[in-house]
Every structure is written in C-alpha cells, then in structure tokens.
Short mmCIF file of C-alpha atoms in Angstrom, two decimals:
data_model
loop_
_atom_site.label_atom_id
_atom_site.label_comp_id
_atom_site.label_asym_id
_atom_site.label_seq_id
_atom_site.Cartn_x
_atom_site.Cartn_y
_atom_site.Cartn_z
CA MET A 8 112.62 96.35 106.73
CA ARG A 9 113.70 99.93 106.06
CA GLN A 10 115.27 99.95 109.51
CA VAL A 11 118.35 98.43 107.84
CA LEU A 12 119.14 102.01 106.79
CA GLN A 13 121.32 104.13 109.02
CA ALA A 14 119.37 106.58 111.21
CA SER A 15 120.28 109.61 109.09
CA GLN A 16 119.39 107.76 105.86
CA LEU A 17 116.03 106.68 107.24
CA ARG A 18 115.16 110.20 108.39
CA ARG A 19 116.14 111.59 105.00
CA LEU A 20 114.00 108.99 103.22
CA GLU A 21 110.96 109.72 105.38
CA PHE A 22 111.48 113.46 104.81
CA ILE A 23 111.48 113.10 101.03
CA GLU A 24 108.42 110.82 101.23
CA ILE A 25 106.52 113.60 102.99
CA LEU A 26 107.54 116.13 100.33
CA TYR A 27 106.49 113.83 97.49
CA SER A 28 103.15 113.10 99.17
CA ARG A 29 102.35 116.83 99.12
CA HIS A 30 102.60 116.92 95.29
CA GLY A 31 104.66 120.12 95.30
CA GLY A 32 102.74 121.86 98.09
CA TRP A 33 104.38 123.80 100.91
CA VAL A 34 105.03 122.12 104.26
CA SER A 35 106.16 123.58 107.56
CA LEU A 36 109.74 122.59 108.38
CA PRO A 37 109.21 122.74 112.20
CA LYS A 38 106.11 120.53 111.91
CA VAL A 39 107.94 117.99 109.77
CA ALA A 40 110.82 118.04 112.27
CA GLU A 41 108.37 117.41 115.10
CA TYR A 42 106.75 114.53 113.20
CA LEU A 43 110.14 112.93 112.45
CA LYS A 44 111.36 113.58 116.02
CA THR A 45 114.33 115.62 114.90
CA THR A 46 115.32 119.28 114.56
CA PRO A 47 114.84 121.78 111.71
CA LEU A 48 118.64 122.06 111.55
CA ASN A 49 118.96 118.33 110.80
CA LEU A 50 116.34 118.66 108.07
CA LYS A 51 118.25 121.56 106.53
CA ASN A 52 121.30 119.29 106.36
CA ASP A 53 119.08 116.63 104.79
CA ILE A 54 117.96 119.12 102.14
CA PHE A 55 121.61 119.66 101.22
CA GLY A 56 122.12 115.88 100.94
CA LEU A 57 118.96 115.37 98.89
CA ARG A 58 119.98 118.10 96.47
CA LYS A 59 123.10 116.04 95.73
CA LEU A 60 120.74 113.32 94.46
CA GLY A 61 119.25 115.80 92.01
CA VAL A 62 116.17 116.60 94.10
CA THR A 63 115.01 120.21 93.73
CA ILE A 64 113.76 121.47 97.09
CA ILE A 65 112.61 125.09 97.40
CA THR A 66 112.82 126.82 100.77
CA LYS A 67 110.99 129.92 101.96
CA ARG A 68 111.49 131.01 105.55
CA ALA A 69 110.30 128.04 107.62
CA LYS A 70 108.57 126.29 104.72
CA VAL A 71 109.78 123.87 102.07
CA ARG A 72 108.33 122.27 98.99
CA LEU A 73 109.41 119.87 96.27
CA ASP A 74 109.74 120.98 92.66
CA THR A 75 108.28 117.79 91.18
CA THR A 76 108.93 118.75 87.56
CA ASN A 77 112.68 119.16 88.13
CA SER A 78 113.26 116.26 90.51
CA PRO A 79 113.78 112.52 89.98
CA THR A 80 110.79 110.22 90.38
CA ILE A 81 110.14 108.71 93.80
CA GLU A 82 111.09 105.34 92.29
CA THR A 83 114.57 106.68 91.45
CA ILE A 84 114.95 108.09 94.96
CA TYR A 85 114.21 104.70 96.53
CA ARG A 86 116.77 103.04 94.27
CA ASP A 87 119.40 105.60 95.29
CA PHE A 88 118.76 104.89 98.96
CA ASN A 89 118.85 101.16 98.29
CA ARG A 90 122.20 101.35 96.50
CA HIS A 91 123.74 103.63 99.14
CA SER A 92 122.86 101.25 101.97
CA PRO A 93 125.88 99.16 103.08
CA ALA A 94 123.56 96.52 104.55
CA LEU A 95 121.57 96.14 101.33
CA ASN A 96 124.75 96.09 99.23
CA LEU A 97 125.76 93.00 101.20
CA VAL A 98 122.66 91.19 99.92
CA GLU A 99 123.64 91.48 96.26
CA GLU A 100 127.25 90.54 96.94
CA ILE A 101 126.28 87.42 98.91
CA PHE A 102 123.75 86.46 96.23
CA ASN A 103 126.32 86.75 93.44
CA THR A 104 129.10 85.05 95.40
CA PRO A 105 127.90 82.66 98.11
CA ASP A 106 130.46 81.27 100.56
CA HIS A 107 132.15 84.64 101.17
CA THR A 108 134.42 85.01 104.19
CA THR A 109 134.42 88.12 106.35
CA GLU A 110 137.70 89.19 104.78
CA SER A 111 136.55 88.69 101.18
CA LEU A 112 133.29 90.56 101.87
CA SER A 113 135.11 93.49 103.42
CA GLU A 114 137.48 93.64 100.43
CA ALA A 115 134.64 93.40 97.88
CA LEU A 116 132.66 96.26 99.46
CA PHE A 117 135.63 98.31 100.77
CA ILE A 118 134.47 98.18 104.39
CA SER A 119 136.14 96.88 107.53
CA PRO A 120 135.45 93.38 108.94
CA SER A 121 133.81 94.92 112.01
CA THR A 122 131.48 96.91 109.72
CA VAL A 123 130.57 93.68 107.91
CA TYR A 124 129.59 92.08 111.23
CA ARG A 125 127.56 95.10 112.28
CA HIS A 126 125.61 95.35 109.04
CA ILE A 127 125.00 91.59 108.85
CA ASN A 128 123.54 91.66 112.37
CA THR A 129 121.31 94.62 111.44
CA LEU A 130 120.23 92.89 108.23
CA ASN A 131 119.44 89.60 109.97
CA LYS A 132 117.31 91.29 112.59
CA ARG A 133 115.03 92.69 109.88
CA THR A 134 115.06 89.91 107.27
CA GLU A 135 114.24 87.24 109.86
CA GLU A 136 111.36 89.33 111.15
CA VAL A 137 109.88 90.22 107.75
CA PHE A 138 110.94 87.46 105.31
CA ASN A 139 111.97 84.60 107.63
CA VAL A 140 115.40 84.73 105.98
CA LYS A 141 118.84 85.37 107.47
CA VAL A 142 122.50 85.44 106.44
CA ASP A 143 124.50 82.56 107.89
CA LYS A 144 128.17 83.15 108.68
CA ARG A 145 131.26 81.04 108.05
CA PRO A 146 130.67 80.99 105.14
CA TYR A 147 128.26 83.84 104.34
CA ARG A 148 125.16 82.54 102.60
CA PHE A 149 121.39 82.91 102.90
CA GLY A 150 119.70 80.64 105.41
CA GLY A 151 116.07 79.64 105.81
CA ASP A 152 113.43 78.07 103.61
CA GLU A 153 114.61 78.26 99.99
CA ARG A 154 111.19 79.50 98.84
CA ASP A 155 111.38 82.42 101.26
CA ILE A 156 114.94 83.18 100.16
CA ARG A 157 113.92 83.37 96.49
CA TYR A 158 110.91 85.56 97.24
CA PHE A 159 113.06 87.91 99.30
CA LEU A 160 115.64 88.16 96.50
CA ALA A 161 112.93 88.77 93.88
CA GLU A 162 111.56 91.71 95.86
CA TYR A 163 115.10 92.98 96.48
CA PHE A 164 116.10 93.06 92.80
CA ALA A 165 112.72 94.41 91.65
CA GLU A 166 113.19 97.41 93.95
CA ARG A 167 116.90 97.87 93.31
CA TYR A 168 116.90 97.93 89.50
CA PRO A 169 114.69 99.75 86.96
CA LEU A 170 112.69 97.71 84.48
CA GLU A 171 115.07 98.38 81.58
CA GLU A 172 118.25 97.42 83.48
CA TRP A 173 119.02 93.70 83.71
CA PRO A 174 120.66 92.90 87.08
CA PHE A 175 121.88 89.33 86.43
CA LYS A 176 125.15 89.42 84.51
CA GLU A 177 125.60 85.64 84.50
CA VAL A 178 122.22 85.09 82.80
CA ASP A 179 121.68 86.04 79.15
CA GLU A 180 118.41 87.98 79.19
CA ARG A 181 117.39 87.04 75.65
CA VAL A 182 118.04 83.35 76.22
CA LEU A 183 116.05 83.44 79.45
CA GLU A 184 113.15 85.16 77.66
CA THR A 185 113.14 82.44 75.01
CA PHE A 186 113.25 79.82 77.76
CA ILE A 187 110.31 81.39 79.63
CA GLN A 188 108.17 82.01 76.55
CA TYR A 189 108.65 78.43 75.37
CA PHE A 190 107.79 76.77 78.67
CA THR A 191 104.94 79.08 79.64
CA ARG A 192 103.39 78.42 76.23
CA GLU A 193 103.78 74.65 76.63
CA LEU A 194 102.49 74.77 80.23
CA ASN A 195 99.60 77.00 79.12
CA ILE A 196 100.54 79.81 81.51
CA GLY A 197 98.87 83.02 80.35
CA MET A 198 101.21 86.00 80.16
CA ASN A 199 100.75 89.75 80.29
CA PHE A 200 103.23 92.59 80.68
CA SER A 201 103.34 92.86 84.49
CA TYR A 202 103.04 89.10 85.07
CA TYR A 203 105.85 88.39 82.60
CA TYR A 204 108.17 90.79 84.43
CA PHE A 205 107.45 89.01 87.73
CA VAL A 206 108.03 85.55 86.19
CA LYS A 207 111.25 86.74 84.54
CA ILE A 208 112.76 88.07 87.77
CA LEU A 209 111.76 85.01 89.80
CA THR A 210 112.93 82.57 87.12
CA ALA A 211 116.34 84.25 86.83
CA ILE A 212 116.82 84.03 90.59
CA SER A 213 115.64 80.39 90.60
CA LEU A 214 118.08 79.58 87.79
CA ILE A 215 121.04 81.14 89.61
CA ARG A 216 120.16 79.57 92.97
CA THR A 217 119.74 76.15 91.34
CA ILE A 218 123.10 76.43 89.57
CA GLN A 219 124.67 77.45 92.89
CA GLY A 220 123.34 74.21 94.40
CA PHE A 221 120.30 75.41 96.35
CA PHE A 222 117.13 73.40 95.74
CA ILE A 223 113.47 73.21 96.75
CA GLU A 224 111.75 69.88 97.15
CA THR A 225 109.22 69.74 94.31
CA ASP A 226 106.29 67.64 93.15
CA ASN A 227 106.65 67.57 89.38
CA SER A 228 103.55 65.49 88.67
CA HIS A 229 101.83 68.74 87.66
CA ILE A 230 104.13 69.16 84.64
CA GLU A 231 105.06 65.56 83.87
CA PRO A 232 102.48 65.13 81.04
CA VAL A 233 103.77 68.28 79.33
CA TYR A 234 107.41 67.29 79.86
CA ASN A 235 106.83 63.90 78.19
CA VAL A 236 105.50 65.73 75.13
CA ILE A 237 108.20 68.39 74.78
CA LYS A 238 111.33 66.41 75.70
CA ASP A 239 111.75 65.17 72.12
CA GLN A 240 111.02 68.52 70.45
CA HIS A 241 113.84 70.24 68.55
CA THR A 242 113.51 73.52 70.50
CA PHE A 243 113.74 71.68 73.80
CA LYS A 244 116.85 69.80 72.68
CA GLU A 245 118.52 73.08 71.68
CA MET A 246 117.75 74.56 75.10
CA LYS A 247 119.02 71.42 76.78
CA LYS A 248 122.29 71.73 74.87
CA TYR A 249 122.63 75.41 75.86
CA ILE A 250 122.04 74.72 79.57
CA ARG A 251 124.59 71.89 79.55
CA GLU A 252 127.25 73.98 77.77
CA HIS A 253 126.82 77.17 79.81
CA TYR A 254 125.81 75.93 83.25
CA ASP A 255 126.89 72.27 83.31
CA ARG A 256 123.37 71.19 84.27
CA GLU A 257 120.82 68.86 82.71
CA LEU A 258 117.55 70.39 81.55
CA ASP A 259 115.37 67.63 82.95
CA ILE A 260 112.00 67.67 84.69
CA ASP A 261 113.59 68.43 88.07
CA PHE A 262 115.45 71.44 86.66
CA ILE A 263 112.23 72.78 85.08
CA GLY A 264 110.44 72.22 88.38
CA GLN A 265 113.02 74.40 90.14
CA MET A 266 112.49 77.19 87.60
CA PHE A 267 108.71 77.28 87.93
CA ILE A 268 108.33 76.11 91.52
CA SER A 269 106.06 79.02 92.48
CA PHE A 270 103.45 77.96 89.93
CA LEU A 271 103.49 74.20 90.50
CA SER A 272 101.18 74.09 93.52
CA PRO A 273 98.23 71.74 92.84
CA ASN A 274 95.96 74.58 94.01
CA TYR A 275 97.39 77.19 91.62
CA PHE A 276 95.67 77.37 88.22
CA PHE A 277 96.95 78.78 84.96
CA THR A 278 93.47 79.29 83.47
CA ILE A 279 90.09 80.23 84.86
CA ASP A 280 88.45 77.25 83.13
CA SER A 281 90.73 74.71 84.81
CA PHE A 282 90.11 76.46 88.13
CA TYR A 283 86.34 76.04 88.02
CA LEU A 284 86.54 72.50 86.63
CA GLU A 285 88.54 71.50 89.71
CA THR A 286 85.60 72.27 92.03
CA ARG A 287 84.14 68.85 91.20
CA LEU A 288 87.24 67.06 92.47
CA ASN A 289 88.89 69.31 95.05
CA ASP A 290 87.10 70.15 98.31
CA GLN A 291 89.66 72.81 99.20
CA ILE A 292 89.07 74.69 95.94
CA ASN A 293 85.33 74.39 96.39
CA SER A 294 85.64 75.79 99.92
CA SER A 295 87.75 78.71 98.66
CA ILE A 296 85.25 79.59 95.92
CA THR A 297 82.24 79.29 98.22
CA TYR A 298 83.74 81.57 100.86
CA LEU A 299 84.93 84.19 98.36
CA ASP A 300 81.55 84.22 96.63
CA TRP A 301 79.77 84.78 99.96
CA MET A 302 82.27 87.45 101.03
CA ILE A 303 82.04 89.43 97.77
CA SER A 304 78.24 89.21 97.74
CA ARG A 305 78.21 90.65 101.24
CA LEU A 306 80.38 93.60 100.20
CA MET A 307 78.10 94.19 97.22
CA ARG A 308 75.05 94.20 99.48
CA ASP A 309 76.53 96.35 102.25
CA PHE A 310 77.84 99.03 99.88
CA ASP A 311 75.19 98.76 97.15
CA LEU A 312 77.74 97.84 94.48
CA GLU A 313 77.55 96.00 91.17
CA LEU A 314 80.05 93.48 89.84
CA ASP A 315 80.11 91.99 86.35
CA ASN A 316 83.30 89.93 86.69
CA LYS A 317 82.76 87.99 89.91
CA GLN A 318 84.14 84.70 88.54
CA GLU A 319 87.37 86.37 87.42
CA LEU A 320 87.70 88.20 90.74
CA ILE A 321 87.31 84.97 92.73
CA TYR A 322 89.91 83.29 90.50
CA GLU A 323 92.43 86.13 90.97
CA LEU A 324 91.94 86.23 94.76
CA HIS A 325 92.36 82.47 95.06
CA ASN A 326 95.57 82.37 93.00
CA THR A 327 96.96 85.39 94.87
CA ASN A 328 96.44 83.60 98.17
CA VAL A 329 98.09 80.41 96.85
CA LEU A 330 101.14 82.32 95.61
CA ASN A 331 101.36 83.84 99.08
CA LYS A 332 104.35 86.23 99.12
CA ALA A 333 105.75 85.05 95.80
CA ASP A 334 104.27 88.06 93.99
CA LEU A 335 106.27 91.28 93.71
CA ASN A 336 105.56 94.35 95.85
CA VAL A 337 103.83 92.31 98.57
CA THR A 338 106.41 92.70 101.33
CA PRO A 339 108.45 95.86 100.70
CA ILE A 340 112.10 96.40 101.53
CA LEU A 341 112.21 100.19 101.09
CA TYR A 342 109.71 101.05 98.36
CA ASP A 343 106.17 100.24 99.48
CA GLN A 344 104.53 100.98 96.12
CA LYS A 345 101.30 99.06 96.69
CA GLY A 346 101.21 100.45 100.22
CA GLY A 347 101.05 103.96 98.78
CA PHE A 348 98.10 102.96 96.62
CA VAL A 349 96.33 101.33 99.58
CA ARG A 350 96.90 104.32 101.88
CA GLU A 351 95.43 106.75 99.35
CA PHE A 352 92.48 104.45 98.66
CA SER A 353 91.74 103.91 102.36
CA ALA A 354 91.89 107.67 102.97
CA LYS A 355 89.30 108.28 100.23
CA TYR A 356 87.05 105.30 100.96
CA PRO A 357 87.76 104.28 104.59
CA GLU A 358 84.55 102.35 105.26
CA PHE A 359 84.87 100.10 102.22
CA TYR A 360 88.59 99.52 102.78
CA GLU A 361 88.08 98.51 106.41
CA ALA A 362 85.30 96.09 105.44
CA ALA A 363 87.36 94.61 102.58
CA PHE A 364 90.47 94.21 104.76
CA LYS A 365 88.48 92.40 107.46
CA ALA A 366 86.94 90.21 104.76
CA MET A 367 90.44 89.22 103.58
CA GLN A 368 91.45 88.41 107.16
CA GLY A 369 88.38 86.18 107.39
CA TYR A 370 89.25 84.46 104.11
CA ARG A 371 92.83 83.77 105.21
CA ASN A 372 91.55 82.37 108.49
CA HIS A 373 89.00 80.21 106.63
CA MET A 374 91.81 78.77 104.46
CA LEU A 375 93.84 78.02 107.63
CA GLU A 376 96.59 80.50 106.73
CA LYS A 377 98.68 82.23 109.37
CA PRO A 378 97.81 85.89 110.05
CA ASP A 379 100.01 88.11 107.89
CA TYR A 380 99.37 91.83 107.55
CA TYR A 381 101.17 92.19 104.22
CA MET A 382 99.31 89.28 102.61
CA GLU A 383 95.96 90.53 103.93
CA ARG A 384 96.75 93.96 102.53
CA HIS A 385 97.88 92.45 99.22
CA LEU A 386 94.63 90.50 98.90
CA THR A 387 92.69 93.69 99.64
CA TYR A 388 94.69 95.47 96.94
CA THR A 389 93.91 92.62 94.53
CA LEU A 390 90.20 92.90 95.31
CA ILE A 391 90.27 96.65 94.62
CA VAL A 392 92.14 96.53 91.30
CA GLN A 393 90.42 93.41 89.91
CA TRP A 394 86.86 94.55 90.74
CA ARG A 395 85.73 96.20 87.51
CA TYR A 396 84.45 99.77 88.02
CA LEU A 397 84.76 99.57 91.81
CA ILE A 398 86.42 102.96 92.27
CA CYS A 399 84.05 104.53 89.74
CA GLN A 400 81.07 103.27 91.73
CA LEU A 401 82.52 104.45 95.04
CA ALA A 402 83.38 107.84 93.54
CA ASN A 403 79.84 108.21 92.18
CA ARG A 404 78.53 108.07 95.74
CA ALA A 405 80.33 111.31 96.53
CA GLU A 406 78.44 114.57 96.24
CA LYS A 407 78.42 115.76 92.64
CA ILE A 408 79.93 119.04 91.53
CA ASN A 409 77.08 121.09 90.13
CA VAL A 410 77.74 123.34 87.14
CA LEU A 411 75.32 125.99 85.89
CA ILE A 412 75.84 127.41 82.41
CA LEU A 413 74.64 130.94 81.73
CA THR A 414 75.11 132.73 78.43
CA LYS A 415 73.69 135.89 76.96
CA TYR A 416 73.66 134.21 73.57
CA ASP A 417 70.94 131.86 72.43
CA GLU A 418 70.12 128.54 74.12
CA GLY A 419 71.99 126.59 71.47
CA TYR A 420 75.26 128.12 72.66
CA SER A 421 74.56 126.87 76.19
CA ARG A 422 73.96 123.37 74.84
CA LEU A 423 77.21 123.63 72.87
CA ILE A 424 79.15 124.39 76.08
CA LYS A 425 77.47 121.49 77.89
CA ASP A 426 78.23 119.09 75.04
CA MET A 427 81.87 120.21 74.89
CA MET A 428 82.35 119.77 78.65
CA GLU A 429 80.92 116.25 78.53
CA PHE A 430 82.95 115.46 75.41
CA ARG A 431 86.22 116.64 76.96
CA GLY A 432 85.51 114.54 80.03
CA THR A 433 84.99 111.19 78.33
CA GLN A 434 85.35 111.22 74.55
CA GLN A 435 88.67 112.91 73.82
CA MET A 436 90.92 109.87 74.17
CA ASN A 437 91.32 106.43 72.63
CA ILE A 438 92.63 104.29 75.49
CA ASP A 439 94.38 100.91 75.19
CA ILE A 440 96.12 98.63 77.68
CA TYR A 441 99.64 97.46 76.82
CA ASP A 442 99.31 93.78 75.91
CA GLU A 443 102.88 92.81 75.00
CA ILE A 444 104.81 90.67 77.47
CA HIS A 445 108.02 92.71 77.47
CA PHE A 446 108.79 96.41 77.29
CA ASP A 447 109.77 97.32 73.71
CA ARG A 448 110.98 100.92 73.67
CA ASP A 449 111.47 101.06 69.88
CA THR A 450 107.98 99.77 69.12
CA ILE A 451 106.42 102.23 71.56
CA ALA A 452 108.50 105.08 70.11
CA GLN A 453 107.19 104.29 66.61
CA SER A 454 103.57 103.88 67.72
CA ASN A 455 100.87 106.53 67.34
CA TYR A 456 100.30 106.89 71.09
CA ASP A 457 100.63 110.45 72.34
CA ILE A 458 100.53 109.70 76.07
CA LEU A 459 101.97 106.83 78.12
CA VAL A 460 100.31 106.37 81.52
CA SER A 461 102.58 104.34 83.79
CA ASN A 462 103.10 103.44 87.44
CA PHE A 463 106.81 102.71 86.87
CA GLU A 464 109.58 104.97 85.68
CA ILE A 465 110.09 105.22 81.90
CA GLU A 466 113.02 107.10 80.43
CA PRO A 467 111.87 109.93 78.11
CA ILE A 468 110.78 108.86 74.61
CA GLU A 469 110.81 111.49 71.89
CA GLY A 470 107.33 112.56 70.87
CA LYS A 471 105.63 110.87 73.83
CA HIS A 472 104.16 112.51 76.92
CA ILE A 473 104.62 110.32 80.01
CA SER A 474 102.13 110.48 82.88
CA TYR A 475 103.85 108.75 85.82
CA ASN A 476 101.85 107.90 88.92
CA PRO A 477 103.22 105.20 91.25
CA SER A 478 100.21 104.95 93.56
CA LEU A 479 96.44 105.52 93.35
CA PHE A 480 95.23 106.98 90.07
CA SER A 481 93.15 109.74 91.61
CA VAL A 482 91.27 112.89 90.64
CA GLU A 483 94.60 114.74 90.86
CA SER A 484 96.07 112.21 88.43
CA LEU A 485 93.20 112.81 86.02
CA TYR A 486 93.75 116.55 86.29
CA GLU A 487 97.43 116.15 85.39
CA LEU A 488 96.47 113.86 82.51
CA TYR A 489 93.95 116.35 81.16
CA GLN A 490 96.59 119.08 81.34
CA ILE A 491 98.70 116.92 79.01
CA VAL A 492 95.68 116.38 76.74
CA ILE A 493 95.08 120.13 76.55
CA LYS A 494 98.76 120.71 75.79
CA ILE A 495 98.66 118.18 72.93
CA ILE A 496 95.48 119.72 71.49
CA ASP A 497 97.06 123.18 71.62
CA GLU A 498 100.22 121.89 69.94
CA ARG A 499 98.18 120.29 67.16
CA LYS A 500 96.23 123.47 66.59
CA LYS A 501 99.45 125.45 66.44
CA ASN A 502 101.07 122.99 64.03
CA ASP A 503 97.98 122.94 61.80
CA TYR A 504 97.94 126.73 61.74
CA LEU A 505 101.66 127.03 61.01
CA SER A 506 101.41 124.44 58.24
CA LYS A 507 98.96 126.75 56.51
CA LEU A 508 101.24 129.74 57.01
CA ILE A 509 104.53 128.09 56.01
CA PRO A 510 104.59 125.81 52.95
CA ASP A 511 106.82 122.74 52.89
CA LYS A 512 110.22 123.25 51.24
CA GLU A 513 109.35 120.86 48.45
CA ASP A 514 106.33 123.02 47.64
CA ASP A 515 108.24 126.33 47.59
CA GLU A 516 108.90 126.23 43.86
CA HIS A 517 105.20 125.75 43.19
CA CYS A 518 104.13 128.84 45.16
CA ASP A 519 102.59 131.54 42.97
CA GLU A 520 100.55 134.68 43.41
CA SER A 521 97.42 132.68 44.26
CA ASP A 522 99.36 131.14 47.15
CA ASP A 523 100.30 134.63 48.33
CA ASP A 524 96.66 135.69 48.21
CA GLU A 525 95.70 132.67 50.35
CA LEU A 526 98.40 133.53 52.89
CA ASP A 527 97.14 137.12 53.03
CA GLU A 528 93.66 135.85 53.83
CA ILE A 529 94.99 133.62 56.62
CA PHE A 530 96.98 136.51 58.14
CA GLU A 531 93.87 138.71 57.99
CA GLU A 532 91.88 136.00 59.79
CA ALA A 533 94.61 135.79 62.44
#
C-alpha cells in the first residue's frame, strides 16, 4: 500500500525506517544506498529533507546515525508522510465529501485535474489489491463492499491522526462516547482502553457513512431482544432525539445495526462464557474450539511450553478470526506497527514463529477462509500477545548470563550484592495496566505513576517519564526502562538529601542554633 507514495517519498521513508531500526547506531551510507537501490548523493538530499521534519541525523564521513532523543517518534514520521501524500489526501477529501467532481477535487486540494486522475489511478491500483476497495469516478466515491470500505477507512484514520486528535469534525466526540458506552453496556460488550479506541473509530466512520446513505445488509436478530428492552428507556429517547435533530435520521434497530455491524456476527461473542455455552448448539464454534485446542497443545508439546490461560487464548483467536480485517493495524497503509513487533519476535524466536504462523494458516484453512497473509500474521500476533508468559518462557531457554561476585569483605557483603541485583531486577516497580476506556490526560497527570510505558505517542506530561516503544518490548526496551528507574531513584535521593540541607520557607522562622548544628553534621557527613 505504501507504493501510493511518490518514488522519492518512499525512498525517504524506507531510509528513516532503517535509521530508527538501528536505535541510534551508525550505518554505512553506501550500504544503505545499495540496499535501497539508489545513490549516496540521493540519500544526502533525503537527509536534508528529513531534517526539515525535525529529524536529527548525524553524519560522519560515510556513516550516518539517528539522534533518537532529539527526533520525533517513528509514529509522528509516518503521519507526516501520510499527510504529505497527495494520493492519501484524496482519501480524506472523498470521505468527507462524496460525489466530488474532478474540478471540485482539484480545487479542494490545489492540484490540477490531470494530477487528480494520476493519483486516483495510483490509489486504486493499491487499494483494490490490498483492501478490495477503489475510488469510482463521476462522481468520486468509494466503491466495493461497504464492510471493506469501512475497514479501510478505519485503518486510514487510525494511522493518520494521533490518539488525542479527533479527526471527524461532523461528529461530536463526547456525544459519540456517550452513545458507545450506553450501547456497549446494554449489549454486554466488554471494553478496555485499546478495544474502546478501535470501536470509537469504527463507529464514527459507520455513523458518517450511514448518514451519507451507504449501508450494509444486516441481521439484527442478535440485538433485537436488547433493543426491545432499551427502546422505552429515557436515555435512549434522549439519544433518539439528538440523532433526529442533528442528522435527520431515526435511531431505530437498523441504525444501531449499522453502527455495530462488525460485532453482530452470530459467531462473534462478547463474553467468554457465552462463547463456550454456544458449543452445545453450534457445530462451527465447536469445530473452531477443537482445532485451536489441538493446535495450541501441539505447540506446547513441540516447544515444551506451559499455558495457564488456554480457554481465554482460544476465545481471543476465534473472535479475531471472525472480525477478520475489522481490527486496527491488521492491514497497514504506511505504518506497519504490528509488523515491526512480528519481525523482531521472529528474528529472536524464528522456530516458534514459523511453527505458529503455519498453525494459523492451518486454522484459517480449517475454517474455510481464503488465504490472507495479513490475517495469518495478525492471528500469529494475537497468539503471541495473548499467551501468558510465552516470551518469558522462550527467553528462559536462551543461555543464561552468569555472574560471579567476588569481594574482599566478608561473605555477608557478597550476599548483599546478590540480593540487591535480584531486587533491582524484579522488585523495584509496582506495575499496573491502564484499565480506563479512554485516555484521560488530567487523571494520569495527577496520578502517582512515575513512568508511563506506551506503544503509542503521548505528548509530554509534567512529572512523568514516558517509555515509548512501538514494537516488541525487548531486552533493549528493559534496559532503557531501567535507565529511567535509576534516574528516578537518583532524583529521589538528591531531593531527600536537599530537603535535609534546605528547610522549607515556612520553617525558616523556626530555625535555631540546634538546626544549625544538625546542618553542620549533615555537611560533615557529605
């Protein structure tokens, strides 16, 4: 899909990807030029262009490296490339205003009609191949299966906008959140932070597409019992009034079905209990569970692994397969975030990854799904991240680093060092997982958390250290995290020490000679 970029843009993007992958290490400019099938001179021009984006690239003779601490995140870089692509700018314009003419499109984006034609043809070649979606002409609008169109647009907006920037001006974000929270609660759809973000993006797109007159044929029998209960509730009536006044639409069962179409498959389950209860009635569900159970057991046997959440893992894999490409970050446009995780994982544990990927291919084939590399990779990713302690078990198979402690003091000092090393490795942090459904910057700012570990970009928050890692959380990631921990410990020690040296202003008037004596003792100790 990234082939929608112009040749120079694509080369520049691949160049910066290489620099980021080296984590600030030096790379040979001639070797990079050879890999990208270009010249060192072109790359030097690219360096000049990347510096305009705020990227700090250091050069030394024929070598270059990225100054990661003084450069934007890789997520920001991808967004810049997305927003500077004429072809991708057409997508947002056509989404916001369907039925454009060539002339109105060229005026809206300040490009010539011939340029519109050229970029539409380039876009169609890639979107048809990857998403089974195209842009029809006369008038300009998206063509193809409406489900595929919505999934494509969800991925597009998720990559193009940061989490804290709302891209849909015609939809009130707070009203939509109230709408989603009400219906997901009534439909018993469990929510967490990442899942809520996905539902919010997809629901906003579904709302806009429905208002624009684009529909998906739905079977609403799945939600009819709930609808009959809520239709007379006061909250529902207020929402119905709002939808009628602002969008001139009726909030009926068909409208709700359009909003939550991705989750209304009879084979998609909102809870793990309802999933396993269905095995008594649904042969297809029973077949899915049986195959996944056999497949996971085989991986456990072949790699001598343990698993204490097999039922949950089977449930997650089944639902992921039913959603197909509806999830975010499955089929990338420019930013292949999950692909970066998978590449790093497969490089560290190639045998397990190959076996797991083949197992997912077998599962898709068993469920009579068409071969799809991105879905097979996404299922493999799901297996990896949902399998509790998988990476820890695989890492434990690697050869241990042996440490020998020698001291010329007594044996107790050696034990002290050993205890401190083990303590620093595992006991120094209280770790929680964010369990709110939306990102609340003010609440986080007022919390007692010292470090935020994130795989998406977060703008700086005063008093918080942010550890950003968009791909595999690796040994290098742990090292960077421990550097932050050490920095915090040092800062606390310094602050504690200074608080003893310098009394608070409100205590100044109470200082006497005894206070001076205490300060003298502290200075002598220092």
